[in-house]
Amino acid sequence: MGKVDQEEAAKTTINALFAKKNEKLSAAMERTSDWIFSQEIPSDVTVHVGEVSFSLHKYPLVSKSGYIRKLVSGASDADLCAIEIHDIPGGAEAFELASNFCYGINFEIGIENISMLRCAAEYLEMTEDYAAGNLVTRTESYLNDTALKSLSGAVTVLHLAENLIPMAEKIKLVSRCIDTIVHMACKDNQFSLLGKTENSYENGNSSTVPQPKPIVHWWSEDLTVLRIDIFQRVITTMMTKGFKQYELGPILMLYAQKSFRGLDIFGKGRKKIEPKQEHEKRVVLETIVALLPVEKNTMSVSFLSMLLRSSIFLETTVACRLDLEKRIGEQLGQAVLDDLLIPSYSFTGDTLFDVDTVQRIMMNYLEYGMNGIEFDDGYVSPLPSDMERVGKLMESYLAEVASDRNLTVSRFISLAELIPEQARVTEDGIYRAVDIYLKAHPTLSDMERKKVCSLMDCQKLSRGACAHAAQNERLPVQTVVQVLYYEQQRLREGMGGESPAPPRKVNIYSADNHQPSDELSRLQKENDQLKLELAKLKMRLKESERQAGGDSASAMSTPPQSSNKPPLPKKSFINNVSKKLGRLVRADLLKPPARTRPAKDRRHSIS
């Protein structure tokens, strides 16, 4: 044991002597540098860094830089007077600071230059092997003691190190910054959730309380300066460390809003964006969509709609757009009309709004609804309130796009047929959309007008809509007669007539019907599935016709003109009878009887 102790003591003594010797040598080198400057000795070497040249002295450089020492000692010419350095991290600015350190010139190490100083010191091999307290040691001390002690400091260092890769990766500067950011972010997130749980869910049942609403952390804005690939690494590392996915929503929203600021996604004109910038934004968008939380209701529909508009505008991958359409479809009950008014960016004379995208979104909603939720007593569809909201939303959308002259009859009908029957409390919304479509397309044939009007169930029109439809000259005569028949039947029932009432449809969503029939549920589900499959087949047929038909397909999709057909006489016998019956119905129903036509509101009102 004594011999081992003696050996350890000898090693300690030798190390101390070497350290003392290095300190003396370093002090001697600094005095030599001072003497060189004081005597104004001419430079003996020129260092070319890119396009910048530095006239320096060999001795101060080789005394602290192992890289330059190897160049000088390995040169065949003893009077080496020029050195070429082209790939130093940080370029000429970083080399200038490193050379100042070699000469002993004081300068401030800060957050703004620590990244390139640390990488340049590693490149020039300015380690303890060549001088005590060399630049690698100095920069490491600053990183550990100052720069990486705060989340904002770590983000700044990481952001400035983005252009210093691969050296920043080699010295693990990037990974250290990411670990610091993730550690502090998760710590702050746990503290925020703890306080929020104590205040908001103190008396709640954990099994029934939904996910807490995400909050915007104070450091979320700091992460938006990072490049998208570095930002993705930070986010994925946060999730592996336990950061909740639904808490990522505000961070992704801030990053997306900053990245797509100024992007014209409202279809006001043709694309005004450089190809390089378009590619960069496309990569950003596809990465953000890939990072979206998988849980439902973690992102707002308006934000998802903004991403979808940007995705169509930037022409991202089909998988990216389909993912956004599916997410919007699953939350369609939370959407408003503006979320669905997606402009058409084709600029080829097509419809003003992207009807096909909205049709796929609605199909996703129906498919999500048919998947349903499994309870102990079997299959349950979405709540009726949610379906009614979606029904009203789609009726408003139909009325908005109905005035587009390029919207064909087949596309209008296929979109209207996707609205579930149980979502239509009344047919007033469908009637308003049909009336606007007929007004905007006056050249439709009689057969086409009948097809359009067959979308609505005249038996479910309100009294006001019936009174308007009875005098609507745009409707086919058969539709007007059908409206008057059902209104007269309703009038007789109200007066106590013996006319049999129409059979009441069973509502499987009613609160009074706690045990719906299994057979009725099965038939309802099969009916919805058949409708959805039919809509899918129509969509596929439409896409194939577009790809194969070209000009012929566009010609086929144009509604046939009926200008050559002689117009129907305005005052026929059936027309006069319809008007008289309409006046009688209105006189019995309206108090006091109103003989004026309904006032015109906005363009998608009943007019």
CSV table of N, CA, C and O in Angstrom, one decimal, residues 337 341 352-353 396-404 432-433 435-437 439-440 474 600-607:
chain,number,residue,atom,x,y,z
A,337,LEU,N,-68.6,29.3,-40.6
A,337,LEU,CA,-68.7,29.3,-42.1
A,337,LEU,C,-67.3,29.8,-42.7
A,337,LEU,O,-66.9,29.2,-43.7
A,341,LEU,N,-64.8,28.4,-46.1
A,341,LEU,CA,-64.7,29.2,-47.3
A,341,LEU,C,-63.3,29.2,-47.8
A,341,LEU,O,-62.6,30.3,-47.7
A,352,LEU,N,-65.2,29.5,-57.5
A,352,LEU,CA,-64.5,30.5,-56.6
A,352,LEU,C,-64.0,29.8,-55.4
A,352,LEU,O,-62.9,30.2,-54.9
A,353,PHE,N,-64.7,28.9,-54.8
A,353,PHE,CA,-64.3,28.3,-53.5
A,353,PHE,C,-64.0,26.8,-53.8
A,353,PHE,O,-64.6,26.2,-54.8
A,396,SER,N,-75.5,26.7,-44.7
A,396,SER,CA,-75.0,28.1,-44.9
A,396,SER,C,-73.9,28.0,-46.0
A,396,SER,O,-73.8,29.0,-46.8
A,397,TYR,N,-73.1,27.0,-46.0
A,397,TYR,CA,-72.0,26.9,-47.0
A,397,TYR,C,-72.7,26.7,-48.4
A,397,TYR,O,-72.2,27.3,-49.4
A,398,LEU,N,-73.7,25.9,-48.5
A,398,LEU,CA,-74.4,25.7,-49.8
A,398,LEU,C,-74.9,27.0,-50.3
A,398,LEU,O,-74.8,27.3,-51.5
A,399,ALA,N,-75.6,27.8,-49.4
A,399,ALA,CA,-76.1,29.1,-49.8
A,399,ALA,C,-75.0,30.0,-50.3
A,399,ALA,O,-75.2,30.9,-51.2
A,400,GLU,N,-73.8,29.9,-49.7
A,400,GLU,CA,-72.7,30.8,-50.0
A,400,GLU,C,-72.2,30.5,-51.4
A,400,GLU,O,-71.8,31.4,-52.1
A,401,VAL,N,-72.0,29.2,-51.7
A,401,VAL,CA,-71.4,28.8,-53.0
A,401,VAL,C,-72.4,28.7,-54.1
A,401,VAL,O,-72.0,28.5,-55.2
A,402,ALA,N,-73.7,28.8,-53.7
A,402,ALA,CA,-74.7,28.6,-54.8
A,402,ALA,C,-74.7,29.6,-55.8
A,402,ALA,O,-75.1,29.4,-57.0
A,403,SER,N,-74.3,30.8,-55.5
A,403,SER,CA,-74.3,31.9,-56.4
A,403,SER,C,-73.1,31.9,-57.4
A,403,SER,O,-73.1,32.7,-58.4
A,404,ASP,N,-72.2,30.9,-57.3
A,404,ASP,CA,-71.1,30.7,-58.2
A,404,ASP,C,-71.6,30.1,-59.5
A,404,ASP,O,-72.2,29.0,-59.5
A,432,ARG,N,-83.3,27.8,-49.1
A,432,ARG,CA,-82.6,29.1,-49.4
A,432,ARG,C,-81.5,28.8,-50.4
A,432,ARG,O,-81.3,29.6,-51.3
A,433,ALA,N,-80.7,27.7,-50.2
A,433,ALA,CA,-79.6,27.4,-51.1
A,433,ALA,C,-80.1,27.1,-52.5
A,433,ALA,O,-79.5,27.5,-53.5
A,435,ASP,N,-82.9,28.1,-53.9
A,435,ASP,CA,-83.4,29.3,-54.5
A,435,ASP,C,-82.3,30.2,-55.0
A,435,ASP,O,-82.4,30.7,-56.1
A,436,ILE,N,-81.2,30.3,-54.3
A,436,ILE,CA,-80.1,31.1,-54.7
A,436,ILE,C,-79.4,30.5,-55.9
A,436,ILE,O,-79.0,31.2,-56.9
A,437,TYR,N,-79.3,29.1,-55.9
A,437,TYR,CA,-78.7,28.5,-57.1
A,437,TYR,C,-79.6,28.6,-58.3
A,437,TYR,O,-79.0,28.9,-59.4
A,439,LYS,N,-81.5,31.1,-59.0
A,439,LYS,CA,-81.5,32.5,-59.4
A,439,LYS,C,-80.1,32.8,-60.1
A,439,LYS,O,-80.1,33.6,-61.0
A,440,ALA,N,-79.0,32.1,-59.6
A,440,ALA,CA,-77.7,32.4,-60.2
A,440,ALA,C,-77.5,31.6,-61.5
A,440,ALA,O,-76.6,31.9,-62.3
A,474,ARG,N,-89.2,30.8,-59.9
A,474,ARG,CA,-88.0,30.0,-60.3
A,474,ARG,C,-88.2,28.5,-60.0
A,474,ARG,O,-87.5,27.7,-60.6
A,600,LYS,N,-85.8,41.7,-49.0
A,600,LYS,CA,-84.5,41.1,-49.4
A,600,LYS,C,-83.5,41.4,-48.4
A,600,LYS,O,-83.3,42.6,-48.0
A,601,ASP,N,-82.8,40.4,-48.0
A,601,ASP,CA,-81.6,40.6,-47.1
A,601,ASP,C,-80.3,40.5,-47.9
A,601,ASP,O,-80.3,40.9,-49.0
A,602,ARG,N,-79.4,39.8,-47.4
A,602,ARG,CA,-78.1,39.6,-48.1
A,602,ARG,C,-78.4,38.6,-49.2
A,602,ARG,O,-79.4,37.9,-49.3
A,603,ARG,N,-77.4,38.4,-50.0
A,603,ARG,CA,-77.6,37.6,-51.3
A,603,ARG,C,-77.9,36.2,-51.1
A,603,ARG,O,-78.4,35.5,-52.0
A,604,HIS,N,-77.6,35.6,-49.9
A,604,HIS,CA,-78.0,34.2,-49.7
A,604,HIS,C,-79.2,34.1,-48.8
A,604,HIS,O,-79.3,33.1,-48.1
A,605,SER,N,-80.1,35.1,-48.8
A,605,SER,CA,-81.3,35.0,-48.1
A,605,SER,C,-82.4,34.5,-49.0
A,605,SER,O,-82.2,34.4,-50.2
A,606,ILE,N,-83.5,34.1,-48.5
A,606,ILE,CA,-84.6,33.7,-49.4
A,606,ILE,C,-85.2,34.9,-50.1
A,606,ILE,O,-85.7,35.8,-49.5
A,607,SER,N,-85.0,34.9,-51.4
A,607,SER,CA,-85.4,36.0,-52.2
A,607,SER,C,-85.8,35.6,-53.6
A,607,SER,O,-85.4,34.5,-54.0
